[in-house]
XYZ file of C-alpha atoms in Angstrom:
116
model
C -8.118 -7.749 21.608
C -5.133 -9.514 23.202
C -5.700 -13.225 21.303
C -6.007 -10.919 17.910
C -3.415 -9.164 18.192
C -0.798 -11.995 18.857
C -2.942 -14.079 16.174
C -1.898 -11.162 13.747
C 1.687 -11.583 15.301
C 1.947 -15.098 14.622
C -0.021 -14.517 10.649
C 2.800 -11.880 9.899
C 5.981 -13.825 10.811
C 4.503 -17.727 9.186
C 3.845 -15.188 5.972
C 7.378 -13.129 6.293
C 9.028 -17.090 6.715
C 6.842 -18.337 3.895
C 8.248 -15.824 1.193
C 11.536 -14.393 2.298
C 12.390 -14.127 -0.766
C 15.982 -16.630 -1.680
C 19.744 -16.192 -3.135
C 17.958 -15.992 -6.758
C 15.988 -13.869 -6.215
C 18.306 -11.469 -4.698
C 20.651 -12.041 -7.657
C 17.928 -11.324 -10.546
C 17.183 -8.372 -8.178
C 21.123 -6.912 -8.089
C 20.976 -7.539 -12.047
C 17.915 -5.516 -13.158
C 19.388 -2.728 -11.483
C 22.451 -2.882 -13.468
C 20.977 -3.187 -16.523
C 18.346 -0.399 -15.169
C 21.828 1.197 -14.109
C 23.934 0.862 -17.839
C 21.097 1.564 -19.524
C 20.268 4.902 -17.836
C 23.917 5.452 -17.967
C 24.009 5.568 -21.877
C 21.107 7.511 -22.678
C 22.128 10.120 -20.525
C 25.850 10.577 -21.645
C 25.094 9.729 -25.005
C 22.236 12.164 -25.338
C 20.231 10.422 -27.583
C 17.559 9.821 -25.541
C 15.284 7.106 -25.858
C 15.629 6.128 -29.897
C 16.403 2.920 -31.291
C 19.870 3.881 -31.386
C 19.901 4.419 -27.410
C 17.630 1.484 -26.353
C 20.570 -0.734 -29.146
C 23.094 0.529 -27.521
C 21.474 -0.924 -24.268
C 21.102 -4.158 -25.010
C 24.375 -4.442 -26.223
C 26.284 -3.324 -23.044
C 23.598 -5.094 -21.115
C 24.378 -8.218 -22.640
C 28.044 -7.804 -21.528
C 28.043 -6.861 -18.797
C 25.720 -9.787 -18.043
C 27.792 -12.140 -19.385
C 30.946 -10.453 -17.549
C 28.678 -9.493 -14.110
C 26.529 -12.812 -12.883
C 29.818 -15.527 -12.614
C 31.165 -11.871 -10.603
C 28.135 -12.304 -8.917
C 27.790 -15.941 -8.034
C 31.415 -15.746 -7.313
C 31.057 -12.522 -4.718
C 26.897 -12.890 -3.699
C 26.527 -14.492 -0.017
C 22.627 -14.206 0.743
C 21.946 -14.614 4.466
C 18.893 -15.958 5.064
C 17.677 -15.098 8.517
C 13.579 -16.554 7.987
C 11.770 -13.081 7.774
C 14.330 -11.460 6.273
C 17.110 -12.209 4.042
C 20.085 -9.870 3.332
C 22.160 -10.125 -0.049
C 26.126 -9.353 1.106
C 29.089 -8.613 -2.067
C 32.626 -8.656 -0.862
C 35.509 -10.362 -0.454
C 36.814 -9.440 2.346
C 36.225 -9.012 6.455
C 33.958 -6.123 5.280
C 30.969 -6.994 3.221
C 28.606 -3.955 1.509
C 25.484 -5.059 1.878
C 23.715 -4.615 -1.315
C 20.264 -6.353 -1.183
C 17.689 -6.949 1.346
C 14.251 -9.536 0.676
C 10.804 -9.368 2.669
C 7.502 -10.446 2.387
C 8.522 -11.790 -2.223
C 10.340 -9.097 -2.875
C 14.144 -7.614 -2.715
C 15.027 -3.869 -2.376
C 19.071 -2.840 -3.495
C 20.189 -0.777 -1.564
C 23.397 1.053 -4.094
C 22.699 3.166 -7.135
C 24.763 4.263 -10.629
C 27.415 5.488 -8.365
C 27.817 1.798 -6.292
C 28.692 0.761 -9.557
């Protein structure tokens, strides 16, 4: 039984190392969360719901935000790889904020629309 448990732990660690998300995965997850937040905000603030006008406004706003945020994200995002998981942080000072955590091939964002 102990051998089986040890083997399961070793397999889980190897899987975590192999599937640990890199910097690009963190950037993609953060950009997706920002675009979703923009989309939700436009729908809520305009009161248009989910129609052609709100979708058009969302696409325009997301396009503009993408052109601005991608370069800013490239400059301010650092991803620390701890082999079994990774942590994305944004900040230019000595106290960066954790914005994403990646493990087993998935990146979880740790911020919401209020943080944006």
